[in-house]
Amino acid sequence: YWSFDDIATRPTMLPRTPNWTTYVKPNLANRWKFDDLENNQTTFADSVMDDNFTIWTGAPDKPIGTHNIATGIHGQAVDFNGTGNNRLDTNETTYDPNEGFTVSCWVRIPDDAVRGEMDLISQGDGGTTSGFALKKSADEHDIIARFLAGPGPIFPQTFTKTNVLDSEKWVHIALAHGDVNGTKGTWRFYVDGDLVGEETTEIDYSSQSISVGSGFLGAIDELEIYSRGLSVAEIRELAGLYVLDSSGNANHGILIG
């Protein structure tokens, strides 16, 4: 039995159910749920590997505490204060997009969000000469994905999803790099499960760490990193676009069209 009532609001109301969260997709490298602070309330734990967040990276570094927790899309979230000193770095792990890569998370801006471009997730210099970036735009309502593209002259490719961020509204974003229909090296950018843009490249990326929330004012939740490019169906499941089977048989469906 599938009920399609209120399907437009279902991604906000039920981003996930316990039946979905217990399943670990292949090649899940890291998962930070930000629901609890461990080790005497000083650590955001990585529930897959051991790349735990224990400090805010900056000048100087600062300890993590309970004041860094906000209400999340599912449980709790990590709260960023809008300064460059308030960021989380994956110091123990580096990621090579050439080997397959996906980053997925939920983001929210507060009522008092300030104007100005801010990093959500970034690698290298944010896609200018290396790596990539997922960013909040200068006018505060758009989300930007930027990465290096080629062949030929290498240039920063930018995709923008306009008018998606709103105060206190959770938005799902994902960026994947991998094979698409047999074509290697394809970047795909998604917002709320919808494909915003894709670009095939022939660039030899390097393995680098990732920074989270550098200069960002707002909250981030359910951050996951995969060592492969997820399919559109997997991205849409992470974004909460599914239909629940209420019969008890757990034959849940993913909305593709």
CSV table of C-alpha atoms in Angstrom, one decimal, residues 32-34 70-73 76-80 104-108 119-121 170 173 212-214 216 218-223:
chain,number,residue,atom,x,y,z
A,32,TRP,CA,28.9,12.4,10.4
A,33,LYS,CA,25.3,12.6,11.8
A,34,PHE,CA,26.2,15.3,14.4
A,70,ALA,CA,21.6,22.9,16.6
A,71,THR,CA,18.3,21.2,15.8
A,72,GLY,CA,18.9,19.1,12.6
A,73,ILE,CA,16.8,17.7,9.8
A,76,GLN,CA,20.9,17.2,15.8
A,77,ALA,CA,23.2,19.2,13.5
A,78,VAL,CA,26.4,21.1,13.7
A,79,ASP,CA,26.1,24.9,14.0
A,80,PHE,CA,28.5,27.3,12.2
A,104,SER,CA,25.9,14.6,0.5
A,105,CYS,CA,24.5,16.8,3.3
A,106,TRP,CA,21.6,18.9,4.4
A,107,VAL,CA,22.1,22.7,4.9
A,108,ARG,CA,20.1,25.5,6.5
A,119,ASP,CA,31.8,27.7,1.6
A,120,LEU,CA,29.7,24.7,2.6
A,121,ILE,CA,32.0,21.9,1.5
A,170,TRP,CA,16.5,22.5,5.2
A,173,ILE,CA,22.8,19.1,-1.7
A,212,VAL,CA,33.3,21.8,6.1
A,213,GLY,CA,31.7,25.2,6.8
A,214,SER,CA,34.6,27.6,6.4
A,216,PHE,CA,29.5,29.5,6.7
A,218,GLY,CA,24.1,28.2,9.4
A,219,ALA,CA,23.8,24.5,10.1
A,220,ILE,CA,24.9,21.3,8.3
A,221,ASP,CA,23.5,17.8,9.0
A,222,GLU,CA,23.8,14.2,7.9
A,223,LEU,CA,27.2,14.7,6.1
